[in-house]
Backbone as CSV, one residue per row, in Angstrom:
resi,resn,N_x,N_y,N_z,CA_x,CA_y,CA_z,C_x,C_y,C_z
1,ARG,13.499,19.737,-1.967,14.891,19.337,-1.837,15.047,17.910,-2.316
2,SER,16.040,17.648,-3.185,16.220,16.313,-3.752,16.740,15.361,-2.690
3,LEU,16.235,14.109,-2.713,16.641,13.099,-1.752,17.539,12.087,-2.438
4,ASN,18.615,11.645,-1.737,19.575,10.714,-2.317,19.157,9.277,-2.057
5,ILE,18.964,8.497,-3.124,18.600,7.086,-2.951,19.651,6.185,-3.609
6,GLU,20.923,6.671,-3.654,21.984,5.937,-4.315,22.351,4.649,-3.575
7,PHE,21.974,4.540,-2.285,22.381,3.383,-1.505,21.658,2.117,-1.915
8,ILE,20.583,2.219,-2.712,19.830,1.026,-3.111,20.615,0.245,-4.164
9,ASP,20.723,-1.051,-4.015,21.458,-1.897,-4.941,20.566,-2.263,-6.121
10,TRP,20.966,-1.777,-7.314,20.109,-1.990,-8.499,20.664,-3.093,-9.424
11,GLN,21.737,-3.773,-9.050,22.486,-4.569,-10.009,21.771,-5.828,-10.477
12,HIS,20.744,-6.268,-9.774,20.117,-7.540,-10.130,18.933,-7.378,-11.078
13,ALA,18.661,-6.202,-11.579,17.498,-6.034,-12.450,17.896,-5.365,-13.747
14,ASP,16.958,-5.348,-14.686,17.199,-4.731,-15.981,17.562,-3.266,-15.821
15,ILE,18.716,-2.865,-16.408,19.273,-1.539,-16.161,18.390,-0.423,-16.687
16,HIS,17.767,-0.630,-17.835,16.929,0.428,-18.402,15.693,0.657,-17.557
17,PHE,15.051,-0.418,-17.136,13.869,-0.281,-16.285,14.218,0.369,-14.960
18,LEU,15.341,-0.036,-14.387,15.717,0.496,-13.083,16.096,1.969,-13.146
19,LEU,16.749,2.380,-14.246,17.057,3.807,-14.384,15.779,4.633,-14.468
20,PHE,14.795,4.104,-15.213,13.503,4.783,-15.286,12.825,4.813,-13.920
21,LEU,12.835,3.654,-13.224,12.208,3.572,-11.899,12.904,4.479,-10.904
22,LYS,14.242,4.558,-11.004,15.012,5.409,-10.094,14.624,6.865,-10.277
23,ARG,14.533,7.304,-11.547,14.145,8.696,-11.811,12.729,8.964,-11.335
24,ALA,11.834,7.978,-11.536,10.447,8.160,-11.113,10.340,8.283,-9.600
25,ILE,11.051,7.403,-8.875,11.022,7.458,-7.410,11.659,8.744,-6.915
26,HIS,12.760,9.154,-7.570,13.440,10.398,-7.211,12.480,11.576,-7.334
27,SER,11.729,11.592,-8.451,10.758,12.674,-8.662,9.625,12.617,-7.648
28,LEU,9.131,11.391,-7.369,8.050,11.235,-6.390,8.480,11.711,-5.010
29,LEU,9.701,11.332,-4.605,10.188,11.736,-3.291,10.386,13.242,-3.203
30,ARG,10.866,13.841,-4.309,11.053,15.293,-4.317,9.711,16.014,-4.197
31,ASN,8.720,15.539,-4.980,7.386,16.152,-4.901,6.725,15.884,-3.557
32,PHE,6.987,14.671,-3.025,6.428,14.352,-1.719,6.986,15.275,-0.635
33,ALA,8.308,15.553,-0.709,8.928,16.452,0.268,8.318,17.854,0.183
34,LYS,8.040,18.297,-1.046,7.409,19.606,-1.214,6.002,19.611,-0.631
35,CYS,5.252,18.511,-0.894,3.887,18.425,-0.361,3.889,18.437,1.166
36,ILE,4.846,17.689,1.752,4.948,17.639,3.204,5.264,19.023,3.758
37,LYS,6.179,19.733,3.090,6.576,21.064,3.556,5.403,22.035,3.495
38,ILE,4.669,21.999,2.367,3.524,22.890,2.213,2.440,22.539,3.231
39,ASP,2.177,21.220,3.375,1.151,20.783,4.323,1.529,21.164,5.752
40,TYR,2.830,21.027,6.083,3.297,21.371,7.421,3.126,22.855,7.701
41,LEU,3.505,23.687,6.724,3.406,25.132,6.921,1.955,25.567,7.088
42,CYS,1.071,24.953,6.280,-0.345,25.313,6.370,-0.928,24.897,7.722
43,ARG,-0.593,23.688,8.156,-1.135,23.211,9.426,-0.531,23.957,10.606
44,LYS,0.765,24.302,10.506,1.406,25.044,11.577,0.801,26.429,11.705
45,LYS,0.515,27.022,10.548,-0.079,28.345,10.548,-1.455,28.325,11.193
46,GLU,-2.182,27.259,10.970,-3.523,27.156,11.522,-3.522,26.581,12.942
47,GLY,-2.320,26.152,13.417,-2.204,25.638,14.779,-2.880,24.305,14.992
48,ARG,-2.874,23.439,13.944,-3.542,22.137,14.100,-2.747,21.030,13.418
49,MET,-1.447,21.004,13.689,-0.573,20.042,13.020,-1.029,18.601,13.234
50,PHE,-1.333,18.241,14.493,-1.751,16.875,14.782,-3.138,16.829,15.402
51,SER,-3.901,17.867,15.192,-5.239,17.888,15.792,-6.155,16.846,15.178
52,ALA,-5.842,16.414,13.936,-6.687,15.430,13.255,-6.334,13.998,13.652
53,PHE,-5.279,13.818,14.473,-4.897,12.463,14.862,-5.990,11.822,15.714
54,ASN,-6.285,10.568,15.353,-7.333,9.840,16.060,-6.913,8.371,16.153
55,TRP,-6.867,7.847,17.397,-6.422,6.472,17.605,-7.309,5.464,16.884
56,GLN,-8.604,5.705,16.924,-9.538,4.763,16.297,-9.350,4.736,14.789
57,GLN,-9.222,5.911,14.170,-9.008,5.981,12.724,-7.674,5.341,12.344
58,MET,-6.628,5.632,13.113,-5.311,5.077,12.818,-5.317,3.557,12.920
59,THR,-5.959,3.047,13.978,-6.034,1.597,14.170,-6.839,0.937,13.051
60,SER,-7.948,1.557,12.693,-8.786,1.015,11.621,-8.031,1.020,10.293
61,ALA,-7.337,2.128,9.986,-6.560,2.210,8.744,-5.432,1.191,8.741
62,PHE,-4.802,0.983,9.905,-3.720,-0.002,10.012,-4.245,-1.408,9.706
63,ILE,-5.398,-1.746,10.269,-5.974,-3.083,10.057,-6.341,-3.293,8.586
64,VAL,-6.927,-2.253,7.981,-7.305,-2.353,6.561,-6.070,-2.569,5.696
65,LEU,-5.032,-1.741,5.895,-3.812,-1.863,5.097,-3.091,-3.185,5.395
66,PHE,-3.125,-3.599,6.664,-2.515,-4.872,7.051,-3.159,-6.026,6.286
67,ALA,-4.488,-5.974,6.176,-5.210,-7.041,5.476,-4.994,-6.977,3.974
68,VAL,-4.943,-5.758,3.411,-4.780,-5.605,1.959,-3.369,-5.993,1.523
69,ILE,-2.354,-5.488,2.230,-0.974,-5.824,1.881,-0.715,-7.312,2.111
70,ASP,-1.243,-7.854,3.209,-1.250,-9.295,3.485,0.143,-9.912,3.335
71,ILE,1.124,-9.334,4.023,2.483,-9.870,3.921,2.591,-11.252,4.556
72,ILE,1.746,-11.539,5.559,1.736,-12.876,6.168,1.322,-13.924,5.140
73,GLY,0.277,-13.596,4.372,-0.176,-14.523,3.342,0.820,-14.697,2.212
74,SER,1.759,-13.733,2.089,2.768,-13.802,1.025,4.009,-14.576,1.439
75,ILE,4.083,-15.017,2.695,5.276,-15.729,3.176,5.598,-16.959,2.332
76,PRO,4.606,-17.823,2.000,4.929,-18.988,1.153,5.508,-18.578,-0.207
77,ILE,5.020,-17.473,-0.763,5.533,-16.993,-2.057,6.981,-16.549,-1.917
78,ILE,7.284,-15.807,-0.845,8.649,-15.313,-0.620,9.610,-16.480,-0.414
79,ILE,9.197,-17.472,0.379,10.037,-18.650,0.616,10.283,-19.405,-0.681
80,ASN,9.248,-19.518,-1.497,9.382,-20.196,-2.791,10.366,-19.468,-3.695
81,LEU,10.321,-18.124,-3.677,11.257,-17.333,-4.477,12.692,-17.556,-4.015
82,LYS,12.885,-17.587,-2.694,14.232,-17.800,-2.150,14.742,-19.191,-2.480
83,GLU,13.866,-20.188,-2.440,14.265,-21.564,-2.772,14.675,-21.699,-4.235
84,LYS,14.108,-20.838,-5.092,14.459,-20.848,-6.518,15.723,-20.042,-6.800
85,GLY,16.350,-19.515,-5.749,17.589,-18.755,-5.918,17.383,-17.297,-6.256
86,LYS,16.145,-16.801,-6.139,15.865,-15.399,-6.435,16.278,-14.535,-5.239
87,ASP,16.894,-13.391,-5.551,17.330,-12.485,-4.497,16.143,-11.649,-4.012
88,VAL,15.891,-11.659,-2.693,14.823,-10.873,-2.088,15.452,-9.949,-1.045
89,ASN,15.491,-8.662,-1.345,16.101,-7.668,-0.465,14.999,-6.977,0.332
90,ALA,14.962,-7.231,1.648,13.879,-6.705,2.490,13.885,-5.176,2.541
91,LEU,15.066,-4.571,2.723,15.152,-3.106,2.826,14.754,-2.446,1.517
92,LYS,15.258,-2.977,0.423,14.946,-2.428,-0.904,13.450,-2.529,-1.197
93,ALA,12.861,-3.687,-0.904,11.432,-3.888,-1.157,10.590,-2.937,-0.314
94,THR,10.970,-2.756,0.960,10.207,-1.885,1.851,10.286,-0.432,1.416
95,LEU,11.498,0.038,1.090,11.678,1.445,0.714,10.961,1.790,-0.591
96,ILE,11.094,0.911,-1.588,10.443,1.177,-2.877,8.926,1.129,-2.724
97,SER,8.432,0.150,-1.973,6.987,0.040,-1.758,6.444,1.273,-1.047
98,PHE,7.149,1.703,-0.001,6.711,2.888,0.736,6.735,4.126,-0.154
99,GLY,7.796,4.270,-0.970,7.888,5.416,-1.878,6.747,5.455,-2.878
100,LEU,6.421,4.298,-3.445,5.329,4.222,-4.416,3.981,4.515,-3.763
101,LEU,3.754,3.927,-2.578,2.465,4.098,-1.909,2.263,5.527,-1.422
102,ILE,3.281,6.121,-0.803,3.127,7.474,-0.276,3.058,8.480,-1.422
103,GLY,3.784,8.184,-2.524,3.708,9.054,-3.694,2.318,9.036,-4.304
104,PHE,1.736,7.839,-4.414,0.386,7.730,-4.963,-0.634,8.332,-4.019
105,PHE,-0.369,8.230,-2.713,-1.293,8.787,-1.725,-1.456,10.297,-1.925
106,TYR,-0.343,10.988,-2.231,-0.402,12.436,-2.421,-0.705,12.835,-3.868
107,ALA,-0.149,12.079,-4.818,-0.348,12.448,-6.218,-1.604,11.839,-6.814
108,GLY,-2.142,10.797,-6.158,-3.313,10.117,-6.702,-4.530,11.014,-6.816
109,ASP,-4.672,11.903,-5.825,-5.818,12.821,-5.851,-5.747,13.746,-7.058
110,MET,-4.526,14.215,-7.376,-4.349,15.076,-8.559,-4.630,14.303,-9.836
111,MET,-4.250,13.025,-9.848,-4.530,12.191,-11.021,-6.028,12.015,-11.215
112,LEU,-6.750,11.844,-10.111,-8.207,11.716,-10.204,-8.835,12.984,-10.752
113,LYS,-8.360,14.134,-10.280,-8.895,15.408,-10.772,-8.590,15.592,-12.253
114,LEU,-7.437,15.077,-12.676,-7.069,15.171,-14.089,-8.081,14.440,-14.963
115,PHE,-8.611,13.327,-14.455,-9.590,12.531,-15.196,-11.029,12.824,-14.757
116,HIS,-11.185,13.888,-13.953,-12.513,14.330,-13.494,-13.241,13.226,-12.728
117,VAL,-12.496,12.553,-11.843,-13.073,11.505,-11.004,-12.999,11.979,-9.558
118,ASP,-14.128,11.954,-8.844,-14.116,12.383,-7.449,-13.717,11.221,-6.547
119,ILE,-13.326,11.537,-5.318,-12.813,10.544,-4.390,-13.878,9.522,-4.008
120,GLU,-15.157,9.939,-3.971,-16.225,8.996,-3.624,-16.378,7.922,-4.692
121,SER,-16.307,8.334,-5.974,-16.401,7.355,-7.066,-15.239,6.377,-7.021
122,PHE,-14.053,6.906,-6.733,-12.878,6.043,-6.649,-12.995,5.097,-5.463
123,ALA,-13.581,5.582,-4.372,-13.759,4.735,-3.193,-14.710,3.576,-3.489
124,VAL,-15.760,3.847,-4.272,-16.692,2.783,-4.661,-15.968,1.750,-5.527
125,ALA,-15.152,2.236,-6.487,-14.373,1.316,-7.321,-13.386,0.530,-6.463
126,GLY,-12.769,1.229,-5.491,-11.842,0.556,-4.587,-12.523,-0.508,-3.750
127,ALA,-13.771,-0.265,-3.388,-14.529,-1.253,-2.614,-14.693,-2.545,-3.411
128,PHE,-14.897,-2.423,-4.732,-15.013,-3.614,-5.572,-13.686,-4.377,-5.621
129,VAL,-12.563,-3.646,-5.713,-11.245,-4.288,-5.752,-10.975,-5.018,-4.439
130,ILE,-11.269,-4.350,-3.314,-11.078,-4.976,-1.999,-11.985,-6.202,-1.855
131,PHE,-13.195,-6.107,-2.396,-14.132,-7.230,-2.364,-13.547,-8.442,-3.101
132,LEU,-12.967,-8.202,-4.286,-12.374,-9.294,-5.057,-11.162,-9.880,-4.340
133,MET,-10.363,-9.010,-3.692,-9.210,-9.500,-2.943,-9.643,-10.362,-1.762
134,SER,-10.750,-9.988,-1.128,-11.253,-10.789,-0.011,-11.710,-12.161,-0.490
135,LEU,-12.300,-12.205,-1.689,-12.711,-13.497,-2.242,-11.506,-14.392,-2.515
136,GLU,-10.406,-13.782,-2.988,-9.176,-14.549,-3.202,-8.717,-15.208,-1.900
137,MET,-8.751,-14.432,-0.818,-8.256,-14.925,0.466,-9.186,-15.972,1.076
138,ILE,-10.489,-15.780,0.916,-11.459,-16.692,1.537,-11.609,-17.982,0.740
139,LEU,-11.684,-17.858,-0.596,-11.984,-19.017,-1.443,-10.758,-19.694,-2.036
140,ASP,-9.546,-19.140,-1.762,-8.304,-19.705,-2.315,-8.328,-19.764,-3.838
141,ILE,-8.744,-18.669,-4.446,-8.741,-18.566,-5.905,-7.848,-17.405,-6.324
142,GLU,-7.400,-17.418,-7.572,-6.543,-16.351,-8.086,-7.321,-15.524,-9.100
143,ILE,-7.590,-14.271,-8.721,-8.298,-13.345,-9.610,-7.304,-12.383,-10.264
144,PHE,-6.398,-11.815,-9.438,-5.369,-10.911,-9.947,-4.137,-11.737,-10.296
145,LYS,-3.848,-11.857,-11.575,-2.735,-12.679,-12.044,-1.505,-11.811,-12.305
146,ASN,-0.337,-12.336,-11.898,0.925,-11.640,-12.144,1.533,-12.162,-13.440
147,GLN,1.468,-11.350,-14.489,2.013,-11.742,-15.786,3.022,-10.712,-16.273
148,GLY,3.734,-10.085,-15.326,4.714,-9.061,-15.672,5.934,-9.658,-16.346
149,PRO,6.675,-8.848,-17.130,7.819,-9.339,-17.885,9.110,-9.394,-17.090
150,ILE,9.144,-8.805,-15.872,10.392,-8.692,-15.127,10.544,-9.882,-14.199
151,LYS,11.745,-10.477,-14.160,11.976,-11.705,-13.402,12.664,-11.452,-12.063
152,GLU,13.103,-10.245,-11.780,13.793,-9.946,-10.532,12.797,-9.990,-9.385
153,ALA,13.109,-10.780,-8.350,12.116,-11.114,-7.330,11.760,-9.949,-6.421
154,THR,12.726,-9.072,-6.109,12.443,-7.982,-5.178,11.437,-7.006,-5.768
155,LEU,11.614,-6.647,-7.034,10.693,-5.700,-7.680,9.391,-6.377,-8.057
156,VAL,9.499,-7.484,-8.777,8.317,-8.248,-9.207,8.561,-9.706,-8.846
157,PRO,7.717,-10.332,-8.063,6.384,-9.870,-7.660,6.296,-9.237,-6.267
158,LEU,7.435,-9.094,-5.550,7.346,-8.670,-4.151,6.834,-7.246,-4.010
159,VAL,7.533,-6.271,-4.642,7.078,-4.880,-4.554,5.756,-4.712,-5.281
160,PHE,5.740,-5.140,-6.524,4.511,-5.070,-7.322,4.272,-6.430,-7.957
161,PRO,3.125,-7.061,-7.685,1.923,-6.479,-7.076,1.677,-6.841,-5.604
162,LEU,2.592,-7.604,-4.951,2.279,-8.095,-3.608,2.178,-6.984,-2.568
163,LEU,3.141,-6.045,-2.558,3.135,-4.987,-1.544,2.447,-3.724,-2.043
164,ALA,2.913,-3.190,-3.153,2.349,-1.948,-3.693,1.589,-2.265,-4.978
165,GLY,0.509,-2.979,-4.828,-0.302,-3.361,-5.977,-1.542,-2.510,-6.123
166,ALA,-2.393,-2.908,-7.040,-3.618,-2.141,-7.306,-4.500,-2.054,-6.072
167,GLY,-4.543,-3.146,-5.301,-5.374,-3.141,-4.097,-4.919,-2.119,-3.079
168,ALA,-3.594,-2.031,-2.857,-3.058,-1.067,-1.891,-3.276,0.363,-2.374
169,PHE,-3.089,0.604,-3.677,-3.293,1.946,-4.229,-4.736,2.404,-4.044
170,THR,-5.656,1.554,-4.450,-7.071,1.930,-4.348,-7.513,2.056,-2.895
171,THR,-6.955,1.209,-2.033,-7.318,1.271,-0.612,-6.881,2.589,0.009
172,LEU,-5.668,3.048,-0.325,-5.170,4.308,0.240,-6.093,5.474,-0.108
173,LEU,-6.473,5.570,-1.376,-7.346,6.678,-1.774,-8.758,6.482,-1.246
174,SER,-9.181,5.232,-1.130,-10.507,4.982,-0.572,-10.566,5.389,0.895
175,LEU,-9.487,5.144,1.625,-9.437,5.530,3.039,-9.464,7.049,3.205
176,ARG,-8.919,7.763,2.219,-8.915,9.227,2.303,-10.321,9.803,2.292
177,ALA,-11.258,9.031,1.774,-12.646,9.506,1.741,-13.264,9.493,3.138
178,GLU,-12.649,8.761,4.082,-13.246,8.627,5.412,-12.335,9.097,6.545
179,TYR,-10.999,8.938,6.395,-10.084,9.204,7.499,-9.180,10.397,7.202
180,ALA,-8.645,11.004,8.276,-7.680,12.100,8.144,-6.354,11.538,7.629
181,SER,-5.637,12.334,6.832,-4.404,11.872,6.188,-3.356,11.424,7.192
182,VAL,-3.222,12.153,8.311,-2.177,11.831,9.283,-2.370,10.429,9.851
183,ASN,-3.609,10.008,10.035,-3.884,8.676,10.572,-3.526,7.586,9.561
184,ILE,-3.795,7.844,8.292,-3.480,6.873,7.234,-1.974,6.739,7.068
185,ILE,-1.245,7.864,7.107,0.208,7.836,6.925,0.882,7.075,8.064
186,ILE,0.455,7.342,9.295,1.015,6.614,10.439,0.741,5.127,10.306
187,ALA,-0.476,4.780,9.903,-0.836,3.369,9.708,0.029,2.739,8.618
188,LEU,0.306,3.490,7.548,1.135,2.980,6.457,2.571,2.762,6.914
189,VAL,3.121,3.715,7.674,4.487,3.582,8.191,4.612,2.345,9.081
190,LEU,3.641,2.148,9.969,3.649,0.976,10.854,3.574,-0.325,10.052
191,ASN,2.776,-0.319,8.986,2.681,-1.503,8.131,3.994,-1.775,7.407
192,MET,4.692,-0.725,6.965,5.964,-0.903,6.271,7.036,-1.445,7.217
193,ILE,6.997,-1.022,8.481,7.916,-1.578,9.483,7.645,-3.072,9.659
194,TRP,6.358,-3.424,9.719,5.959,-4.823,9.840,6.378,-5.618,8.612
195,VAL,6.229,-5.029,7.426,6.633,-5.686,6.178,8.128,-5.990,6.196
196,TYR,8.941,-5.005,6.589,10.393,-5.209,6.638,10.740,-6.343,7.602
197,PHE,10.088,-6.349,8.760,10.348,-7.394,9.755,10.016,-8.777,9.194
198,VAL,8.864,-8.913,8.557,8.426,-10.216,8.044,9.304,-10.684,6.888
199,VAL,9.595,-9.780,5.926,10.387,-10.174,4.759,11.812,-10.554,5.168
200,SER,12.382,-9.827,6.129,13.755,-10.111,6.552,13.842,-11.365,7.425
201,MET,12.721,-11.775,8.023,12.719,-12.951,8.898,11.625,-13.933,8.463
202,THR,11.521,-14.148,7.174,10.447,-14.973,6.620,10.421,-16.376,7.200
203,GLY,11.576,-17.026,7.229,11.646,-18.401,7.714,11.216,-18.522,9.171
204,ARG,11.682,-17.600,10.014,11.344,-17.654,11.435,9.855,-17.413,11.672
205,VAL,9.292,-16.454,10.920,7.868,-16.161,11.068,7.033,-17.370,10.676
206,GLU,7.423,-18.047,9.586,6.665,-19.222,9.144,6.764,-20.349,10.170
207,ARG,7.959,-20.539,10.737,8.122,-21.587,11.747,7.325,-21.258,13.009
208,PHE,7.252,-19.961,13.350,6.529,-19.550,14.557,5.018,-19.734,14.390
209,LEU,4.489,-19.277,13.253,3.047,-19.361,13.022,2.615,-20.733,12.527
210,GLY,3.480,-21.371,11.752,3.114,-22.636,11.135,2.235,-22.404,9.911
211,LYS,2.191,-23.363,9.011,1.373,-23.216,7.805,-0.108,-23.113,8.152
212,GLY,-0.514,-23.832,9.190,-1.912,-23.753,9.615,-2.259,-22.382,10.156
213,GLY,-1.326,-21.795,10.931,-1.550,-20.456,11.480,-1.654,-19.412,10.393
214,ILE,-0.766,-19.483,9.392,-0.805,-18.546,8.270,-2.120,-18.686,7.509
215,TYR,-2.574,-19.933,7.327,-3.827,-20.190,6.612,-5.015,-19.577,7.352
216,ILE,-5.056,-19.761,8.665,-6.159,-19.225,9.469,-6.153,-17.691,9.453
217,ILE,-4.953,-17.088,9.598,-4.854,-15.627,9.578,-5.328,-15.075,8.242
218,ARG,-4.943,-15.747,7.163,-5.354,-15.299,5.827,-6.878,-15.348,5.674
219,LYS,-7.506,-16.418,6.163,-8.963,-16.534,6.080,-9.648,-15.475,6.934
220,PHE,-9.112,-15.253,8.139,-9.706,-14.275,9.056,-9.693,-12.882,8.442
221,PHE,-8.544,-12.467,7.918,-8.461,-11.135,7.327,-9.200,-11.051,5.997
222,GLY,-9.420,-12.183,5.351,-10.266,-12.177,4.160,-11.690,-11.786,4.510
223,ILE,-12.193,-12.317,5.622,-13.544,-11.961,6.083,-13.595,-10.494,6.517
224,ILE,-12.537,-10.022,7.203,-12.465,-8.610,7.606,-12.497,-7.709,6.379
225,LEU,-11.729,-8.064,5.354,-11.721,-7.273,4.120,-13.087,-7.250,3.455
226,LEU,-13.758,-8.387,3.471,-15.085,-8.457,2.867,-16.045,-7.491,3.561
227,ALA,-16.010,-7.477,4.892,-16.875,-6.562,5.646,-16.497,-5.106,5.385
228,ILE,-15.192,-4.831,5.293,-14.731,-3.464,5.035,-15.180,-2.993,3.659
229,SER,-15.094,-3.873,2.672,-15.491,-3.488,1.311,-16.974,-3.141,1.251
230,VAL,-17.797,-3.893,1.986,-19.239,-3.607,2.022,-19.499,-2.260,2.677
231,ARG,-18.825,-2.007,3.816,-19.020,-0.729,4.517,-18.543,0.440,3.669
232,LEU,-17.387,0.261,3.012,-16.833,1.318,2.160,-17.763,1.615,0.997
233,PHE,-18.335,0.576,0.409,-19.259,0.747,-0.710,-20.522,1.487,-0.266
234,MET,-21.122,1.050,0.835,-22.365,1.649,1.298,-22.178,3.113,1.709
235,ALA,-21.050,3.416,2.374,-20.800,4.778,2.847,-20.631,5.749,1.688
236,ASN,-19.950,5.316,0.628,-19.647,6.232,-0.473,-20.723,6.235,-1.559
237,ILE,-21.432,5.127,-1.719,-22.493,5.122,-2.725,-23.630,6.048,-2.298
238,SER,-23.849,6.165,-0.978,-24.888,7.074,-0.483,-24.504,8.530,-0.759
239,LEU,-23.192,8.841,-0.610,-22.728,10.204,-0.901,-22.869,10.520,-2.391
240,LEU,-22.574,9.524,-3.239,-22.725,9.720,-4.683,-24.183,9.956,-5.057
241,LEU,-25.076,9.174,-4.471,-26.498,9.333,-4.769,-27.010,10.702,-4.314
242,GLU,-26.535,11.165,-3.156,-26.930,12.484,-2.670,-26.450,13.576,-3.612
243,SER,-25.225,13.442,-4.145,-24.698,14.452,-5.054,-25.462,14.467,-6.370
244,PHE,-25.955,13.303,-6.820,-26.729,13.232,-8.048,-28.100,13.890,-7.878
245,HIS,-28.660,13.772,-6.682,-29.985,14.339,-6.431,-29.961,15.855,-6.253
246,GLN,-28.776,16.391,-5.932,-28.674,17.835,-5.708,-28.660,18.611,-7.031
């Protein structure tokens, strides 16, 4: 069933790009609704709709996504964009980011199969991306550079690459190698709620935490990401080696 996304204000960005993006999101949401319906019917038939729910997995996935998305660390960037007169729409950024992430979460596996890449190999590659992101946070260096052509602040750089960037995409599929889908989706929804809260109240959050608090949180989650990337690499590289030996 087609979903209506006409309420999103597109007037501040390039019309051709936005029409393409609108059609792409429309298609993703339509396919996502079909996937949800099929998944629901299959799970209902088997009588295990939420049997895979696990508090530990959900909490772990939430922490990983929280660290990767790193909206707290992006507060100075958002404030800088607002000071330059750039329009930052919290609802628009959250909805588009969620649509892109959930669409990739379901369609990404099919894309991997199209290129004959298994989830374990992708998880190992994702571990390297998460490792590099952790180095950015710990060492205060820039590895992933934003050189996109679009100047509208809500889409670029807020939605991509800050919220729905390569790190978030690879992390979602990497988590699928270890956790049940329902736990990852709940963790993603909770993170998107947190993102909306932070983006809509950027100034208050910065005043509450202070620049020192934001700096410490960024360093702390950088170390957490580093440990996660090592664990993710070791867990999946062993599975790859076992498959090669068989």
